[in-house]
mmCIF file of C-alpha atoms and ligand atoms in Angstrom:
data_model
loop_
_atom_site.group_PDB
_atom_site.id
_atom_site.type_symbol
_atom_site.label_atom_id
_atom_site.label_comp_id
_atom_site.label_asym_id
_atom_site.label_seq_id
_atom_site.Cartn_x
_atom_site.Cartn_y
_atom_site.Cartn_z
ATOM 1 C CA MET W 1 -12.420 -1.763 22.897
ATOM 2 C CA SER W 2 -9.566 -1.430 20.462
ATOM 3 C CA THR W 3 -7.971 -4.159 18.231
ATOM 4 C CA THR W 4 -4.232 -4.212 17.634
ATOM 5 C CA ALA W 5 -2.430 -5.752 14.726
ATOM 6 C CA ARG W 6 1.297 -5.945 13.700
ATOM 7 C CA ALA W 7 2.957 -6.279 10.464
ATOM 8 C CA HIS W 8 6.491 -6.097 9.069
ATOM 9 C CA PRO W 9 7.889 -4.440 5.936
ATOM 10 C CA ASN W 10 9.077 -6.659 3.140
ATOM 11 C CA ILE W 11 11.680 -6.075 0.606
ATOM 12 C CA ALA W 12 11.438 -7.330 -2.995
ATOM 13 C CA LEU W 13 14.256 -9.400 -4.431
ATOM 14 C CA ILE W 14 12.498 -9.425 -7.745
ATOM 15 C CA LYS W 15 10.960 -5.934 -8.067
ATOM 16 C CA TYR W 16 7.659 -4.574 -9.050
ATOM 17 C CA TRP W 17 7.725 -1.152 -10.827
ATOM 18 C CA GLY W 18 4.700 -0.367 -12.953
ATOM 19 C CA LYS W 19 0.937 -1.173 -12.824
ATOM 20 C CA ALA W 20 -1.255 -2.996 -15.321
ATOM 21 C CA PRO W 21 -4.038 -0.926 -16.891
ATOM 22 C CA GLY W 22 -7.547 -0.988 -15.166
ATOM 23 C CA GLU W 23 -8.677 -1.013 -11.702
ATOM 24 C CA GLY W 24 -7.580 -3.102 -8.648
ATOM 25 C CA ASN W 25 -3.939 -1.696 -8.541
ATOM 26 C CA ILE W 26 -2.708 -4.831 -10.359
ATOM 27 C CA PRO W 27 1.085 -4.843 -10.768
ATOM 28 C CA ALA W 28 2.441 -5.006 -14.263
ATOM 29 C CA THR W 29 4.933 -7.652 -13.230
ATOM 30 C CA PRO W 30 5.212 -10.465 -10.624
ATOM 31 C CA SER W 31 7.431 -9.970 -7.671
ATOM 32 C CA LEU W 32 9.224 -12.082 -4.985
ATOM 33 C CA SER W 33 9.950 -10.694 -1.482
ATOM 34 C CA ILE W 34 11.156 -11.426 2.042
ATOM 35 C CA THR W 35 9.245 -10.209 5.090
ATOM 36 C CA LEU W 36 11.518 -8.684 7.748
ATOM 37 C CA ASP W 37 11.323 -9.276 11.546
ATOM 38 C CA SER W 38 12.659 -6.469 13.634
ATOM 39 C CA LEU W 39 11.023 -3.505 11.881
ATOM 40 C CA VAL W 40 7.418 -3.282 12.876
ATOM 41 C CA THR W 41 4.197 -1.277 12.285
ATOM 42 C CA GLU W 42 1.729 -1.489 15.142
ATOM 43 C CA THR W 43 -1.846 -0.361 14.373
ATOM 44 C CA HIS W 44 -4.808 0.118 16.925
ATOM 45 C CA VAL W 45 -8.285 0.303 15.538
ATOM 46 C CA THR W 46 -11.300 1.600 17.571
ATOM 47 C CA THR W 47 -14.859 2.321 16.488
ATOM 48 C CA GLY W 48 -14.821 6.256 16.058
ATOM 49 C CA PRO W 49 -17.410 8.891 16.805
ATOM 50 C CA SER W 50 -18.599 10.057 13.316
ATOM 51 C CA GLN W 51 -15.747 10.091 10.763
ATOM 52 C CA ASP W 52 -12.481 8.318 10.348
ATOM 53 C CA GLN W 53 -9.556 9.834 12.382
ATOM 54 C CA LEU W 54 -5.937 8.874 11.769
ATOM 55 C CA TYR W 55 -3.078 9.338 14.157
ATOM 56 C CA PHE W 56 0.564 8.726 13.260
ATOM 57 C CA ASP W 57 2.704 8.455 16.442
ATOM 58 C CA ASP W 58 -0.146 10.137 18.267
ATOM 59 C CA GLU W 59 -0.315 13.121 15.964
ATOM 60 C CA PRO W 60 -3.520 13.596 13.894
ATOM 61 C CA VAL W 61 -2.836 13.224 10.108
ATOM 62 C CA ALA W 62 -5.109 13.534 7.137
ATOM 63 C CA ASP W 63 -3.572 10.856 4.809
ATOM 64 C CA ARG W 64 -5.628 10.895 1.670
ATOM 65 C CA LYS W 65 -4.449 7.557 0.421
ATOM 66 C CA VAL W 66 -5.693 5.818 3.627
ATOM 67 C CA LEU W 67 -9.084 7.728 3.708
ATOM 68 C CA ASP W 68 -9.759 6.957 0.048
ATOM 69 C CA TRP W 69 -8.895 3.356 0.515
ATOM 70 C CA LEU W 70 -11.252 3.148 3.544
ATOM 71 C CA GLU W 71 -14.002 4.742 1.489
ATOM 72 C CA ALA W 72 -13.427 2.040 -1.324
ATOM 73 C CA LEU W 73 -13.675 -0.749 1.140
ATOM 74 C CA ARG W 74 -16.950 0.576 2.607
ATOM 75 C CA GLN W 75 -18.490 0.001 -0.937
ATOM 76 C CA ARG W 76 -18.255 -3.726 -0.376
ATOM 77 C CA LEU W 77 -17.873 -4.171 3.430
ATOM 78 C CA ASP W 78 -19.673 -3.007 6.668
ATOM 79 C CA ILE W 79 -17.104 -0.829 8.302
ATOM 80 C CA PRO W 80 -18.090 1.994 10.807
ATOM 81 C CA PRO W 81 -16.130 5.187 11.176
ATOM 82 C CA LEU W 82 -12.838 4.263 12.726
ATOM 83 C CA GLU W 83 -10.144 5.838 14.954
ATOM 84 C CA ILE W 84 -6.794 4.463 13.690
ATOM 85 C CA ARG W 85 -3.461 4.886 15.651
ATOM 86 C CA THR W 86 -0.390 3.691 13.955
ATOM 87 C CA GLY W 87 3.362 3.916 14.416
ATOM 88 C CA ASN W 88 6.592 2.450 13.112
ATOM 89 C CA ASN W 89 9.850 1.638 14.910
ATOM 90 C CA PHE W 90 11.670 2.742 11.743
ATOM 91 C CA PRO W 91 11.889 5.778 9.437
ATOM 92 C CA THR W 92 8.793 6.412 7.423
ATOM 93 C CA ALA W 93 8.621 6.696 3.550
ATOM 94 C CA ALA W 94 12.422 6.667 3.226
ATOM 95 C CA GLY W 95 12.451 3.464 1.114
ATOM 96 C CA LEU W 96 11.885 1.063 4.062
ATOM 97 C CA ALA W 97 8.401 -0.052 2.809
ATOM 98 C CA SER W 98 6.320 1.623 5.495
ATOM 99 C CA SER W 99 3.244 1.610 3.263
ATOM 100 C CA ALA W 100 3.465 -2.157 2.918
ATOM 101 C CA SER W 101 3.526 -2.917 6.667
ATOM 102 C CA GLY W 102 1.068 -0.026 7.289
ATOM 103 C CA PHE W 103 -1.707 -1.269 5.098
ATOM 104 C CA ALA W 104 -1.068 -4.969 5.955
ATOM 105 C CA ALA W 105 -1.467 -4.101 9.726
ATOM 106 C CA LEU W 106 -4.454 -1.947 9.111
ATOM 107 C CA ILE W 107 -6.468 -4.489 7.052
ATOM 108 C CA MET W 108 -5.779 -7.234 9.624
ATOM 109 C CA ALA W 109 -6.916 -4.871 12.454
ATOM 110 C CA ILE W 110 -10.040 -3.776 10.507
ATOM 111 C CA ASP W 111 -10.950 -7.381 9.688
ATOM 112 C CA ALA W 112 -10.655 -8.431 13.305
ATOM 113 C CA HIS W 113 -12.215 -5.402 14.757
ATOM 114 C CA CYS W 114 -15.286 -5.328 12.451
ATOM 115 C CA GLY W 115 -15.762 -9.214 12.620
ATOM 116 C CA LEU W 116 -15.407 -9.399 8.868
ATOM 117 C CA HIS W 117 -13.722 -12.905 8.774
ATOM 118 C CA LEU W 118 -12.211 -12.351 5.300
ATOM 119 C CA ASP W 119 -9.922 -15.068 4.037
ATOM 120 C CA GLN W 120 -6.180 -14.621 3.506
ATOM 121 C CA ALA W 121 -6.606 -14.095 -0.283
ATOM 122 C CA THR W 122 -9.232 -11.342 0.133
ATOM 123 C CA LEU W 123 -7.195 -9.586 2.797
ATOM 124 C CA SER W 124 -4.152 -9.693 0.563
ATOM 125 C CA ASP W 125 -6.339 -8.476 -2.372
ATOM 126 C CA LEU W 126 -7.606 -5.457 -0.259
ATOM 127 C CA ALA W 127 -4.074 -4.629 1.003
ATOM 128 C CA ARG W 128 -2.753 -4.623 -2.607
ATOM 129 C CA ARG W 129 -5.420 -2.119 -3.594
ATOM 130 C CA ALA W 130 -3.748 0.406 -1.296
ATOM 131 C CA SER W 131 -0.115 -0.567 -2.106
ATOM 132 C CA GLY W 132 1.098 -3.280 -4.278
ATOM 133 C CA SER W 133 3.763 -4.316 -1.980
ATOM 134 C CA ALA W 134 1.428 -4.477 1.002
ATOM 135 C CA ALA W 135 -0.066 -7.832 -0.297
ATOM 136 C CA ARG W 136 3.472 -9.339 0.292
ATOM 137 C CA SER W 137 3.582 -8.228 3.985
ATOM 138 C CA MET W 138 0.487 -10.258 4.694
ATOM 139 C CA LEU W 139 2.640 -13.361 4.819
ATOM 140 C CA GLY W 140 6.032 -14.171 6.466
ATOM 141 C CA GLY W 141 9.310 -15.347 4.959
ATOM 142 C CA PHE W 142 9.754 -15.589 1.073
ATOM 143 C CA VAL W 143 6.520 -14.374 -0.558
ATOM 144 C CA ALA W 144 5.414 -14.226 -4.245
ATOM 145 C CA ILE W 145 2.744 -12.277 -5.839
ATOM 146 C CA ARG W 146 1.818 -13.149 -9.536
ATOM 147 C CA GLU W 147 -0.942 -13.631 -12.045
ATOM 148 C CA PRO W 148 -3.752 -14.506 -12.311
ATOM 149 C CA ASP W 149 -4.848 -13.646 -8.819
ATOM 150 C CA TRP W 150 -2.205 -11.181 -7.691
ATOM 151 C CA VAL W 151 -2.519 -12.188 -4.035
ATOM 152 C CA ALA W 152 0.268 -13.212 -1.563
ATOM 153 C CA GLU W 153 1.569 -16.736 -2.024
ATOM 154 C CA PRO W 154 3.747 -18.382 0.453
ATOM 155 C CA VAL W 155 7.102 -19.562 -0.997
ATOM 156 C CA LEU W 156 9.194 -20.513 2.120
ATOM 157 C CA GLY W 157 8.309 -19.839 5.736
ATOM 158 C CA PRO W 158 10.613 -17.537 7.878
ATOM 159 C CA GLU W 159 12.485 -20.519 9.358
ATOM 160 C CA ALA W 160 12.954 -22.657 6.170
ATOM 161 C CA TRP W 161 15.941 -20.786 4.732
ATOM 162 C CA PRO W 162 17.382 -18.403 7.482
ATOM 163 C CA MET W 163 18.483 -15.093 6.016
ATOM 164 C CA LYS W 164 19.702 -11.753 7.550
ATOM 165 C CA THR W 165 19.148 -8.398 6.019
ATOM 166 C CA VAL W 166 21.578 -5.596 6.901
ATOM 167 C CA ILE W 167 20.043 -2.217 6.123
ATOM 168 C CA ALA W 168 22.417 0.668 5.642
ATOM 169 C CA VAL W 169 20.336 3.798 6.356
ATOM 170 C CA THR W 170 21.928 6.685 4.365
ATOM 171 C CA THR W 171 19.159 9.260 5.160
ATOM 172 C CA THR W 172 16.057 9.549 7.157
ATOM 173 C CA ALA W 173 14.537 12.210 4.873
ATOM 174 C CA ARG W 174 11.209 11.397 3.140
ATOM 175 C CA LYS W 175 11.691 10.249 -0.455
ATOM 176 C CA SER W 176 11.200 12.754 -3.214
ATOM 177 C CA VAL W 177 8.865 10.994 -5.644
ATOM 178 C CA PRO W 178 6.321 8.527 -4.234
ATOM 179 C CA SER W 179 6.271 5.063 -5.826
ATOM 180 C CA SER W 180 2.874 5.337 -7.595
ATOM 181 C CA GLN W 181 3.805 8.575 -9.207
ATOM 182 C CA GLY W 182 7.300 7.232 -10.073
ATOM 183 C CA MET W 183 5.741 4.116 -11.779
ATOM 184 C CA ALA W 184 3.384 6.206 -13.802
ATOM 185 C CA ILE W 185 6.357 8.400 -14.961
ATOM 186 C CA SER W 186 8.341 5.351 -16.031
ATOM 187 C CA ALA W 187 5.530 3.526 -17.743
ATOM 188 C CA ALA W 188 4.744 6.823 -19.704
ATOM 189 C CA THR W 189 8.126 8.028 -20.634
ATOM 190 C CA SER W 190 10.966 5.284 -20.330
ATOM 191 C CA PRO W 191 11.865 3.503 -23.557
ATOM 192 C CA TYR W 192 13.037 0.629 -21.350
ATOM 193 C CA TYR W 193 9.666 0.081 -19.768
ATOM 194 C CA PRO W 194 8.228 -2.656 -22.228
ATOM 195 C CA ALA W 195 11.567 -4.611 -21.856
ATOM 196 C CA TRP W 196 11.424 -4.223 -18.099
ATOM 197 C CA VAL W 197 7.883 -5.808 -17.898
ATOM 198 C CA GLU W 198 8.816 -8.524 -20.358
ATOM 199 C CA SER W 199 12.072 -9.702 -18.754
ATOM 200 C CA THR W 200 10.845 -9.520 -15.208
ATOM 201 C CA ARG W 201 8.635 -12.569 -15.807
ATOM 202 C CA ALA W 202 11.705 -14.762 -16.531
ATOM 203 C CA ASP W 203 13.613 -13.271 -13.555
ATOM 204 C CA PHE W 204 10.756 -14.101 -11.342
ATOM 205 C CA THR W 205 10.419 -17.815 -12.483
ATOM 206 C CA ASP W 206 14.253 -18.233 -12.132
ATOM 207 C CA ALA W 207 14.226 -16.648 -8.690
ATOM 208 C CA LEU W 208 11.386 -18.811 -7.462
ATOM 209 C CA ALA W 209 13.353 -21.832 -8.536
ATOM 210 C CA ALA W 210 16.559 -20.413 -6.826
ATOM 211 C CA VAL W 211 14.570 -20.038 -3.591
ATOM 212 C CA ASN W 212 13.089 -23.469 -3.733
ATOM 213 C CA ALA W 213 16.590 -24.958 -4.422
ATOM 214 C CA ARG W 214 18.110 -22.782 -1.591
ATOM 215 C CA ASP W 215 20.662 -21.592 -4.280
ATOM 216 C CA PHE W 216 22.112 -18.517 -2.788
ATOM 217 C CA GLN W 217 24.417 -17.646 -5.725
ATOM 218 C CA ALA W 218 21.590 -17.859 -8.299
ATOM 219 C CA LEU W 219 19.337 -15.852 -6.081
ATOM 220 C CA ALA W 220 21.989 -13.170 -5.494
ATOM 221 C CA ASP W 221 22.720 -12.759 -9.251
ATOM 222 C CA LEU W 222 18.918 -12.491 -10.116
ATOM 223 C CA ALA W 223 18.135 -9.983 -7.190
ATOM 224 C CA GLU W 224 21.033 -7.648 -8.111
ATOM 225 C CA PHE W 225 20.004 -7.924 -11.734
ATOM 226 C CA SER W 226 16.425 -7.012 -10.956
ATOM 227 C CA CYS W 227 17.290 -4.120 -8.684
ATOM 228 C CA LEU W 228 19.832 -2.530 -11.072
ATOM 229 C CA LYS W 229 17.505 -2.999 -14.063
ATOM 230 C CA MET W 230 14.637 -1.232 -12.052
ATOM 231 C CA HIS W 231 16.988 1.575 -11.194
ATOM 232 C CA GLY W 232 18.210 1.676 -14.795
ATOM 233 C CA LEU W 233 14.502 1.991 -15.798
ATOM 234 C CA MET W 234 13.848 4.822 -13.243
ATOM 235 C CA ILE W 235 16.944 6.701 -14.287
ATOM 236 C CA GLY W 236 15.976 6.385 -18.003
ATOM 237 C CA SER W 237 12.459 7.993 -17.347
ATOM 238 C CA ARG W 238 11.739 11.529 -18.158
ATOM 239 C CA PRO W 239 12.326 13.195 -15.672
ATOM 240 C CA GLY W 240 14.858 10.679 -14.609
ATOM 241 C CA LEU W 241 14.125 9.269 -11.172
ATOM 242 C CA ILE W 242 17.380 9.249 -9.103
ATOM 243 C CA TYR W 243 16.562 7.617 -5.634
ATOM 244 C CA TRP W 244 20.309 7.012 -4.702
ATOM 245 C CA ASN W 245 22.639 9.369 -2.937
ATOM 246 C CA ALA W 246 26.394 9.117 -2.975
ATOM 247 C CA ALA W 247 26.382 6.843 0.133
ATOM 248 C CA THR W 248 24.002 4.416 -1.662
ATOM 249 C CA LEU W 249 26.452 3.902 -4.459
ATOM 250 C CA SER W 250 29.386 3.453 -2.085
ATOM 251 C CA CYS W 251 27.431 0.807 -0.238
ATOM 252 C CA LEU W 252 26.756 -1.221 -3.498
ATOM 253 C CA HIS W 253 30.539 -1.206 -4.113
ATOM 254 C CA ALA W 254 31.092 -2.351 -0.600
ATOM 255 C CA VAL W 255 28.828 -5.259 -1.072
ATOM 256 C CA ARG W 256 30.554 -6.213 -4.337
ATOM 257 C CA ASN W 257 33.815 -6.026 -2.694
ATOM 258 C CA LEU W 258 32.736 -8.336 0.154
ATOM 259 C CA ARG W 259 31.522 -10.824 -2.476
ATOM 260 C CA GLN W 260 34.876 -10.724 -4.146
ATOM 261 C CA ASP W 261 36.422 -11.557 -0.855
ATOM 262 C CA GLY W 262 34.282 -14.653 -0.535
ATOM 263 C CA VAL W 263 31.427 -13.468 1.606
ATOM 264 C CA ASP W 264 27.923 -14.503 0.607
ATOM 265 C CA VAL W 265 25.941 -11.361 0.281
ATOM 266 C CA PHE W 266 23.916 -9.383 -2.435
ATOM 267 C CA PHE W 267 22.306 -5.926 -2.317
ATOM 268 C CA THR W 268 19.000 -4.502 -3.144
ATOM 269 C CA VAL W 269 17.578 -0.973 -3.215
ATOM 270 C CA ASP W 270 13.991 0.170 -3.487
ATOM 271 C CA ALA W 271 12.454 3.562 -4.272
ATOM 272 C CA GLY W 272 14.812 5.309 -1.704
ATOM 273 C CA PRO W 273 18.494 5.616 -0.861
ATOM 274 C CA GLN W 274 18.787 2.853 1.662
ATOM 275 C CA VAL W 275 20.797 -0.308 0.794
ATOM 276 C CA LYS W 276 19.549 -3.656 1.868
ATOM 277 C CA ALA W 277 22.256 -6.354 2.018
ATOM 278 C CA VAL W 278 20.959 -9.896 2.217
ATOM 279 C CA CYS W 279 23.229 -12.654 3.475
ATOM 280 C CA PRO W 280 23.195 -15.984 5.462
ATOM 281 C CA PRO W 281 23.348 -15.441 9.202
ATOM 282 C CA GLU W 282 27.096 -16.369 9.441
ATOM 283 C CA ALA W 283 27.974 -13.380 7.132
ATOM 284 C CA GLU W 284 26.038 -10.740 9.093
ATOM 285 C CA ARG W 285 28.987 -9.532 11.239
ATOM 286 C CA ASP W 286 31.283 -8.884 8.233
ATOM 287 C CA VAL W 287 28.419 -7.310 6.207
ATOM 288 C CA SER W 288 27.458 -4.972 9.041
ATOM 289 C CA ALA W 289 30.996 -3.989 9.739
ATOM 290 C CA ALA W 290 31.749 -3.201 6.114
ATOM 291 C CA LEU W 291 28.565 -1.152 5.577
ATOM 292 C CA ALA W 292 28.996 0.696 8.911
ATOM 293 C CA SER W 293 32.373 1.921 7.668
ATOM 294 C CA VAL W 294 31.006 3.423 4.388
ATOM 295 C CA PRO W 295 31.108 7.244 4.621
ATOM 296 C CA GLY W 296 27.495 8.660 4.804
ATOM 297 C CA VAL W 297 26.019 5.567 6.373
ATOM 298 C CA GLN W 298 24.055 6.866 9.351
ATOM 299 C CA GLU W 299 22.720 3.754 10.864
ATOM 300 C CA ILE W 300 22.822 0.033 10.558
ATOM 301 C CA VAL W 301 19.722 -2.089 11.225
ATOM 302 C CA VAL W 302 19.909 -5.820 11.142
ATOM 303 C CA THR W 303 16.789 -7.824 10.599
ATOM 304 C CA GLY W 304 15.957 -11.602 10.122
ATOM 305 C CA LEU W 305 13.002 -13.006 8.346
ATOM 306 C CA GLY W 306 9.664 -12.357 9.990
ATOM 307 C CA PRO W 307 6.143 -13.523 10.072
ATOM 308 C CA GLY W 308 3.060 -12.073 8.325
ATOM 309 C CA ALA W 309 0.624 -9.543 9.475
ATOM 310 C CA ARG W 310 -1.429 -10.665 12.615
ATOM 311 C CA VAL W 311 -3.622 -9.485 15.372
ATOM 312 C CA VAL W 312 -1.928 -9.202 18.784
ATOM 313 C CA ASP W 313 -2.882 -8.445 22.373
ATOM 314 C CA PRO W 314 -2.434 -4.704 22.886
HETATM 315 O O1 PMV J 401 3.920 -0.955 -3.182
HETATM 316 P P1 PMV J 401 4.547 0.293 -3.611
HETATM 317 O O2 PMV J 401 3.607 1.255 -4.214
HETATM 318 O O3 PMV J 401 5.163 0.877 -2.338
HETATM 319 O O4 PMV J 401 5.785 0.075 -4.603
HETATM 320 C C1 PMV J 401 6.824 -0.676 -4.292
HETATM 321 C C2 PMV J 401 7.937 -0.458 -5.192
HETATM 322 C C3 PMV J 401 9.348 -1.039 -4.837
HETATM 323 O O5 PMV J 401 9.413 -1.046 -3.449
HETATM 324 C C4 PMV J 401 10.360 -0.100 -5.467
HETATM 325 C C5 PMV J 401 9.604 -2.497 -5.502
HETATM 326 C C6 PMV J 401 8.838 -3.499 -4.686
HETATM 327 O O6 PMV J 401 8.395 -4.490 -5.299
HETATM 328 O O7 PMV J 401 8.561 -3.473 -3.448
#
């Protein structure tokens, strides 16, 4: 008997880049995200023969991050050896937050399969230990994570303030520096790191207020500020972390041009070269058309706001 769970990636509007010292994979800064709908990770969990076995798209994989996280879970929970089969309907590890939806789906499936009955805060805490952003994929719509508990907090449900995200895929290659490694490099070497940590708290508070007030312009301003500040921090690390390609930058200009023409839209970019343009539903056609015509854009993916991680019938 296998148990199936689904979860969606999320994208941060107020970014997390850097970890607090100590255990628990606690972020150094609060963050605010939206959970997407049409990008999906689906994970099936069965009780395995003798040791954990992972399959990605039916291919066996030895993913150290997943295996170590499972071992850590077993120190506090009764979990038998598992056979885990997972797959995404979008490119993996290219800055589309596959680890967020991956770990959110996996903890949901394990909880149900093993009859653990963990509460939402504990599930989100366990997901965060694998990947900081995974905690946010536990919930749908606009989601926050902040001190003191660092677990996912609902801000607005997926229907409360409809929003589209137009993703311009500029490459499907895997990213060069994984986020945990990149964060450690920035914290250790960038002279901007203390200012980033300090200033992100105010951005988070202001963005939360903008979302609660449904103030698109204020949110647009804060989200672009947080995104560019994070990339400034990455670029100012040693060695500099350059996640963009030429098409990424062209897309940012295209979004700014749209805004100058009166279209409500803002951009955000994570630790990869894809550009995510967030807009109200009525602007989606213009935004998609503009980004599709940028040289180097390989594919346009349009998503709305989606639900949190959940168990589903296979
Ligand atoms: O949760 P991680 O380790 O995949 O790191 C996420 C980092 C960013 O995507 C760049 C920002 C964020 O808050 O999601």
